[in-house]
mmCIF file of C-alpha atoms in Angstrom:
data_model
loop_
_atom_site.group_PDB
_atom_site.id
_atom_site.type_symbol
_atom_site.label_atom_id
_atom_site.label_comp_id
_atom_site.label_asym_id
_atom_site.label_seq_id
_atom_site.Cartn_x
_atom_site.Cartn_y
_atom_site.Cartn_z
ATOM 1 C CA MET A 31 0.349 -15.385 18.682
ATOM 2 C CA ALA A 32 0.286 -17.074 15.275
ATOM 3 C CA ASP A 33 -1.902 -15.530 12.582
ATOM 4 C CA ALA A 34 -3.241 -12.862 14.969
ATOM 5 C CA LEU A 35 -4.163 -9.403 13.754
ATOM 6 C CA ARG A 36 -1.126 -7.314 14.719
ATOM 7 C CA VAL A 37 -2.053 -3.870 16.080
ATOM 8 C CA VAL A 38 -0.026 -0.783 17.029
ATOM 9 C CA LEU A 39 -1.665 1.542 19.591
ATOM 10 C CA VAL A 40 -0.902 5.283 19.464
ATOM 11 C CA ASP A 41 -2.325 7.615 22.126
ATOM 12 C CA ASP A 42 -0.716 10.164 24.437
ATOM 13 C CA GLU A 43 -2.776 9.042 27.446
ATOM 14 C CA ASP A 44 -1.431 6.050 29.352
ATOM 15 C CA LEU A 45 -4.886 5.187 30.679
ATOM 16 C CA VAL A 46 -6.368 5.112 27.191
ATOM 17 C CA ARG A 47 -3.626 2.812 25.903
ATOM 18 C CA SER A 48 -3.923 0.494 28.898
ATOM 19 C CA GLY A 49 -7.706 0.397 28.461
ATOM 20 C CA LEU A 50 -7.367 -0.430 24.786
ATOM 21 C CA ARG A 51 -4.765 -3.074 25.542
ATOM 22 C CA LEU A 52 -7.079 -4.693 28.093
ATOM 23 C CA LEU A 53 -10.068 -4.472 25.762
ATOM 24 C CA LEU A 54 -8.206 -6.071 22.872
ATOM 25 C CA SER A 55 -6.697 -8.783 25.087
ATOM 26 C CA HIS A 56 -10.137 -10.413 25.157
ATOM 27 C CA ALA A 57 -10.086 -10.895 21.382
ATOM 28 C CA PRO A 58 -8.102 -14.119 20.744
ATOM 29 C CA ASP A 59 -7.257 -13.150 17.164
ATOM 30 C CA ILE A 60 -5.860 -9.676 17.951
ATOM 31 C CA GLU A 61 -2.411 -8.904 19.373
ATOM 32 C CA VAL A 62 -1.047 -5.496 20.409
ATOM 33 C CA VAL A 63 2.563 -5.614 19.191
ATOM 34 C CA ALA A 64 3.726 -2.049 19.992
ATOM 35 C CA GLU A 65 2.646 1.318 21.396
ATOM 36 C CA ALA A 66 3.568 4.989 21.018
ATOM 37 C CA SER A 67 2.543 8.144 22.887
ATOM 38 C CA ASN A 68 3.013 10.765 20.178
ATOM 39 C CA GLY A 69 2.915 11.037 16.418
ATOM 40 C CA ARG A 70 6.678 11.289 15.904
ATOM 41 C CA ASP A 71 7.332 8.067 17.806
ATOM 42 C CA ALA A 72 4.345 6.475 16.080
ATOM 43 C CA VAL A 73 5.967 6.831 12.668
ATOM 44 C CA ALA A 74 9.128 5.006 13.760
ATOM 45 C CA THR A 75 7.148 2.415 15.725
ATOM 46 C CA VAL A 76 4.842 1.537 12.840
ATOM 47 C CA LEU A 77 7.703 1.282 10.346
ATOM 48 C CA ASP A 78 9.590 -0.989 12.751
ATOM 49 C CA ALA A 79 6.671 -3.185 13.865
ATOM 50 C CA GLN A 80 5.053 -3.596 10.417
ATOM 51 C CA PRO A 81 1.554 -4.091 11.917
ATOM 52 C CA ASP A 82 -1.605 -5.162 10.131
ATOM 53 C CA VAL A 83 -3.506 -2.100 11.386
ATOM 54 C CA VAL A 84 -2.828 1.049 13.428
ATOM 55 C CA LEU A 85 -5.074 2.693 16.019
ATOM 56 C CA MET A 86 -4.039 6.380 15.950
ATOM 57 C CA ASP A 87 -5.190 9.165 18.257
ATOM 58 C CA ILE A 88 -5.693 12.507 16.483
ATOM 59 C CA ARG A 89 -4.672 15.071 19.100
ATOM 60 C CA MET A 90 -1.208 14.372 20.512
ATOM 61 C CA PRO A 91 1.928 16.339 21.444
ATOM 62 C CA VAL A 92 5.139 16.592 19.369
ATOM 63 C CA MET A 93 3.324 15.529 16.187
ATOM 64 C CA ASP A 94 -0.436 15.103 15.886
ATOM 65 C CA GLY A 95 -2.069 11.983 14.501
ATOM 66 C CA ILE A 96 -2.961 13.543 11.159
ATOM 67 C CA ALA A 97 0.658 14.453 10.377
ATOM 68 C CA ALA A 98 1.710 10.993 11.530
ATOM 69 C CA VAL A 99 -0.800 9.353 9.186
ATOM 70 C CA GLU A 100 0.555 11.342 6.245
ATOM 71 C CA LYS A 101 4.172 10.427 7.044
ATOM 72 C CA ILE A 102 3.407 6.743 7.539
ATOM 73 C CA LEU A 103 1.390 6.436 4.334
ATOM 74 C CA SER A 104 4.061 8.232 2.329
ATOM 75 C CA VAL A 105 6.356 5.234 2.815
ATOM 76 C CA GLN A 106 4.115 2.306 3.802
ATOM 77 C CA THR A 107 0.624 1.052 3.071
ATOM 78 C CA VAL A 108 -1.179 0.065 6.262
ATOM 79 C CA PRO A 109 -4.810 0.452 7.362
ATOM 80 C CA ILE A 110 -5.161 3.217 9.959
ATOM 81 C CA ILE A 111 -8.144 3.805 12.245
ATOM 82 C CA MET A 112 -8.293 7.205 13.931
ATOM 83 C CA LEU A 113 -9.245 7.571 17.600
ATOM 84 C CA THR A 114 -11.233 10.716 18.274
ATOM 85 C CA ALA A 115 -13.532 12.485 20.711
ATOM 86 C CA ARG A 116 -17.131 12.558 19.524
ATOM 87 C CA SER A 117 -17.040 16.349 19.109
ATOM 88 C CA ASP A 118 -13.996 16.346 16.807
ATOM 89 C CA THR A 119 -15.921 16.450 13.528
ATOM 90 C CA PRO A 120 -13.390 18.682 11.665
ATOM 91 C CA ASP A 121 -10.554 16.468 12.894
ATOM 92 C CA VAL A 122 -12.368 13.364 11.646
ATOM 93 C CA VAL A 123 -12.638 14.820 8.161
ATOM 94 C CA ARG A 124 -8.992 15.930 8.219
ATOM 95 C CA GLY A 125 -7.880 12.500 9.373
ATOM 96 C CA LEU A 126 -9.817 10.707 6.676
ATOM 97 C CA GLY A 127 -8.562 13.214 4.138
ATOM 98 C CA ALA A 128 -4.998 12.432 5.198
ATOM 99 C CA GLY A 129 -5.563 8.791 4.312
ATOM 100 C CA ALA A 130 -6.963 7.097 7.418
ATOM 101 C CA ASP A 131 -9.400 4.324 6.527
ATOM 102 C CA ASP A 132 -11.826 4.729 9.406
ATOM 103 C CA TYR A 133 -12.352 6.238 12.844
ATOM 104 C CA VAL A 134 -13.878 5.318 16.186
ATOM 105 C CA CYS A 135 -15.101 7.695 18.889
ATOM 106 C CA LYS A 136 -14.145 7.666 22.562
ATOM 107 C CA PRO A 137 -15.390 6.092 24.752
ATOM 108 C CA PHE A 138 -15.058 2.846 22.804
ATOM 109 C CA ARG A 139 -17.571 0.074 22.580
ATOM 110 C CA SER A 140 -15.622 -3.167 22.672
ATOM 111 C CA ALA A 141 -17.603 -5.052 20.035
ATOM 112 C CA GLU A 142 -17.568 -2.125 17.607
ATOM 113 C CA LEU A 143 -13.828 -1.520 17.900
ATOM 114 C CA VAL A 144 -12.961 -5.192 17.430
ATOM 115 C CA ALA A 145 -15.321 -5.458 14.470
ATOM 116 C CA ARG A 146 -13.770 -2.440 12.770
ATOM 117 C CA LEU A 147 -10.263 -3.780 13.292
ATOM 118 C CA ARG A 148 -11.198 -7.116 11.787
ATOM 119 C CA ALA A 149 -13.047 -5.451 8.915
ATOM 120 C CA ARG A 150 -9.883 -3.682 7.754
ATOM 121 C CA LEU A 151 -8.364 -7.014 6.737
ATOM 122 C CA ARG A 152 -11.521 -8.578 5.328
ATOM 123 C CA THR A 153 -11.534 -8.911 1.555
ATOM 124 C CA PRO A 154 -14.386 -6.749 0.210
ATOM 125 C CA ALA A 155 -17.043 -8.450 -1.897
ATOM 126 C CA ALA A 156 -15.867 -6.714 -5.083
ATOM 127 C CA GLN A 157 -12.435 -8.319 -4.803
ATOM 128 C CA ARG A 158 -13.912 -11.784 -4.301
ATOM 129 C CA GLU A 159 -15.708 -11.631 -7.645
ATOM 130 C CA GLU A 160 -14.109 -13.112 -10.758
ATOM 131 C CA ALA A 161 -13.389 -10.214 -13.083
ATOM 132 C CA GLY A 162 -11.315 -9.465 -16.142
ATOM 133 C CA VAL A 163 -9.751 -6.134 -17.002
ATOM 134 C CA ILE A 164 -12.229 -3.279 -16.530
ATOM 135 C CA THR A 165 -12.038 -0.163 -18.693
ATOM 136 C CA VAL A 166 -13.861 3.095 -18.004
ATOM 137 C CA GLY A 167 -12.776 5.768 -20.479
ATOM 138 C CA ASP A 168 -8.990 6.011 -20.142
ATOM 139 C CA LEU A 169 -9.034 4.286 -16.757
ATOM 140 C CA THR A 170 -8.057 0.599 -16.686
ATOM 141 C CA ILE A 171 -8.371 -1.748 -13.699
ATOM 142 C CA ASP A 172 -6.670 -5.145 -13.752
ATOM 143 C CA PRO A 173 -8.029 -7.059 -10.722
ATOM 144 C CA ALA A 174 -5.689 -10.026 -11.260
ATOM 145 C CA ALA A 175 -2.612 -7.799 -11.104
ATOM 146 C CA HIS A 176 -4.208 -5.328 -8.684
ATOM 147 C CA VAL A 177 -3.087 -2.521 -10.999
ATOM 148 C CA VAL A 178 -4.934 0.681 -11.933
ATOM 149 C CA GLN A 179 -3.800 2.810 -14.854
ATOM 150 C CA LEU A 180 -4.964 6.211 -16.052
ATOM 151 C CA GLY A 181 -4.034 7.030 -19.621
ATOM 152 C CA GLY A 182 -1.575 4.128 -19.622
ATOM 153 C CA GLU A 183 0.240 5.263 -16.477
ATOM 154 C CA GLU A 184 -0.083 3.352 -13.221
ATOM 155 C CA ILE A 185 -1.600 5.256 -10.314
ATOM 156 C CA SER A 186 -1.160 4.492 -6.632
ATOM 157 C CA LEU A 187 -4.252 3.760 -4.556
ATOM 158 C CA THR A 188 -4.598 2.638 -0.969
ATOM 159 C CA PRO A 189 -6.255 -0.782 -0.528
ATOM 160 C CA LEU A 190 -9.464 0.924 0.571
ATOM 161 C CA GLU A 191 -9.449 3.339 -2.390
ATOM 162 C CA TYR A 192 -8.873 0.398 -4.715
ATOM 163 C CA SER A 193 -11.779 -1.526 -3.198
ATOM 164 C CA LEU A 194 -14.054 1.506 -3.505
ATOM 165 C CA LEU A 195 -13.110 2.044 -7.155
ATOM 166 C CA LEU A 196 -13.469 -1.640 -8.030
ATOM 167 C CA THR A 197 -16.871 -1.875 -6.346
ATOM 168 C CA LEU A 198 -18.175 1.008 -8.462
ATOM 169 C CA ALA A 199 -16.432 0.005 -11.702
ATOM 170 C CA GLN A 200 -17.655 -3.602 -11.693
ATOM 171 C CA HIS A 201 -21.190 -2.240 -12.052
ATOM 172 C CA PRO A 202 -20.963 0.767 -14.409
ATOM 173 C CA ASN A 203 -23.864 3.229 -14.269
ATOM 174 C CA GLN A 204 -25.342 1.481 -11.225
ATOM 175 C CA VAL A 205 -26.075 3.859 -8.355
ATOM 176 C CA PHE A 206 -24.611 2.792 -5.010
ATOM 177 C CA SER A 207 -26.036 4.335 -1.888
ATOM 178 C CA ARG A 208 -23.535 5.443 0.733
ATOM 179 C CA GLU A 209 -24.930 2.815 3.088
ATOM 180 C CA THR A 210 -24.345 0.094 0.491
ATOM 181 C CA LEU A 211 -20.763 1.250 -0.019
ATOM 182 C CA LEU A 212 -20.190 1.212 3.741
ATOM 183 C CA ARG A 213 -21.346 -2.393 3.826
ATOM 184 C CA GLU A 214 -19.491 -3.553 0.702
ATOM 185 C CA VAL A 215 -16.199 -1.690 1.189
ATOM 186 C CA TRP A 216 -15.885 -1.017 4.933
ATOM 187 C CA GLY A 217 -17.699 -4.142 6.098
ATOM 188 C CA TYR A 218 -20.380 -2.442 8.179
ATOM 189 C CA THR A 219 -24.002 -3.446 8.303
ATOM 190 C CA ASN A 220 -25.610 -0.747 10.423
ATOM 191 C CA SER A 221 -23.411 2.362 10.422
ATOM 192 C CA ALA A 222 -25.237 5.612 9.714
ATOM 193 C CA ASP A 223 -22.087 7.726 9.353
ATOM 194 C CA THR A 224 -21.504 8.382 5.670
ATOM 195 C CA ARG A 225 -18.596 10.817 6.056
ATOM 196 C CA LEU A 226 -16.288 7.872 5.457
ATOM 197 C CA VAL A 227 -17.714 7.418 1.981
ATOM 198 C CA ASN A 228 -17.841 11.100 1.087
ATOM 199 C CA VAL A 229 -14.235 11.853 2.058
ATOM 200 C CA HIS A 230 -12.823 8.736 0.395
ATOM 201 C CA VAL A 231 -14.730 9.439 -2.806
ATOM 202 C CA GLN A 232 -13.125 12.886 -2.827
ATOM 203 C CA ARG A 233 -9.668 11.321 -2.343
ATOM 204 C CA LEU A 234 -10.344 8.795 -5.078
ATOM 205 C CA ARG A 235 -11.491 11.502 -7.480
ATOM 206 C CA SER A 236 -8.251 13.412 -6.888
ATOM 207 C CA LYS A 237 -6.377 10.396 -8.255
ATOM 208 C CA VAL A 238 -8.564 9.076 -11.093
ATOM 209 C CA GLU A 239 -10.316 12.157 -12.437
ATOM 210 C CA ARG A 240 -8.694 14.548 -14.926
ATOM 211 C CA ASN A 241 -10.324 17.381 -12.983
ATOM 212 C CA ALA A 242 -11.486 16.381 -9.521
ATOM 213 C CA ASP A 243 -13.445 19.635 -9.151
ATOM 214 C CA HIS A 244 -15.543 18.676 -12.162
ATOM 215 C CA PRO A 245 -15.722 14.871 -12.035
ATOM 216 C CA GLN A 246 -16.717 13.069 -15.204
ATOM 217 C CA MET A 247 -16.224 9.500 -13.988
ATOM 218 C CA ILE A 248 -17.366 9.156 -10.365
ATOM 219 C CA ILE A 249 -20.676 10.963 -10.355
ATOM 220 C CA THR A 250 -22.670 12.090 -7.330
ATOM 221 C CA VAL A 251 -26.323 11.116 -7.465
ATOM 222 C CA ARG A 252 -27.906 13.751 -5.266
ATOM 223 C CA GLY A 253 -29.574 12.383 -2.169
ATOM 224 C CA ILE A 254 -28.534 8.787 -2.914
ATOM 225 C CA GLY A 255 -24.844 8.101 -3.486
ATOM 226 C CA TYR A 256 -22.401 7.559 -6.330
ATOM 227 C CA ARG A 257 -21.930 5.748 -9.619
ATOM 228 C CA ILE A 258 -19.288 5.223 -12.267
ATOM 229 C CA CYS A 259 -20.340 7.059 -15.443
ATOM 230 C CA THR A 260 -19.279 5.409 -18.700
ATOM 231 C CA PRO A 261 -18.000 7.662 -21.513
ATOM 232 C CA GLY A 262 -20.676 9.247 -23.653
ATOM 233 C CA GLU A 263 -23.365 8.900 -20.996
ATOM 234 C CA GLU A 264 -25.100 12.019 -19.804
ATOM 235 C CA SER A 265 -24.191 12.649 -16.175
#
C-alpha cells in the first residue's frame, strides 16, 4: 500500500491483535506491516520492519512493553503509542516516562485510535512556522537543521520532545495551557488528559535543564501550564 502509515502491533493476546488489525483495515491510509506477542520479539520486529508508528501493549510476558520501549528507543527513533487498561494509571506514567509518545485505553474507540495514529506523523504547528535560530540562555534551537544544543553541545531529543520545546521557545514568556500544548504538539482538540504533557515536560527538563529538579528554563505556571523563561526574568 503506497504511502500508507506503516504500523507494528504488539500485544500478547491474539484476539486483541486480530481486533486491532480488523479495526485498522478500514482506514485506507494505514497498513499493519508486522506483529509481535511479547516485548522481546517486539524489539526485533520493530527494528526489522522500520514502521512509522508502533502500538505497544504494556503488560506482556518475556519482556513488558515499557522495557521494550526503552530498548527500541535506545537504537531507533519511532513514535510509540502504549496500549493499556483504563485502570493502569501507574503503568501509563511509566510508559510515557520511558519515551512513549501517547497511550490509548482498552477497549478502543476506532475513530480515536486512528486519529492518534495519524497525529503522530502530522507536523506540529510550531514546525510549520518560519523561524531562525532561537536562543534561550545557553540553549540554542536551529529549526532549519533540526538541531538543539546546550552550552554548544548537541543534545538528543525525540521528535515529540523537539516539537514541545520548539512550541514553547518560539513564544518566550508566553504561558501555554496543557490543553493548548495537547492541541499544538499532540494534535488533539478535545482531550482532557494532561498527563501526556506533564510527563513529557519532565523528560524534556531532564535533557535541557542544568538541574531538572530546580528548573530555570521551563517554568510551571501553577494551575495553568508551562512557559519558557528567558534569562534574567523572575520565575
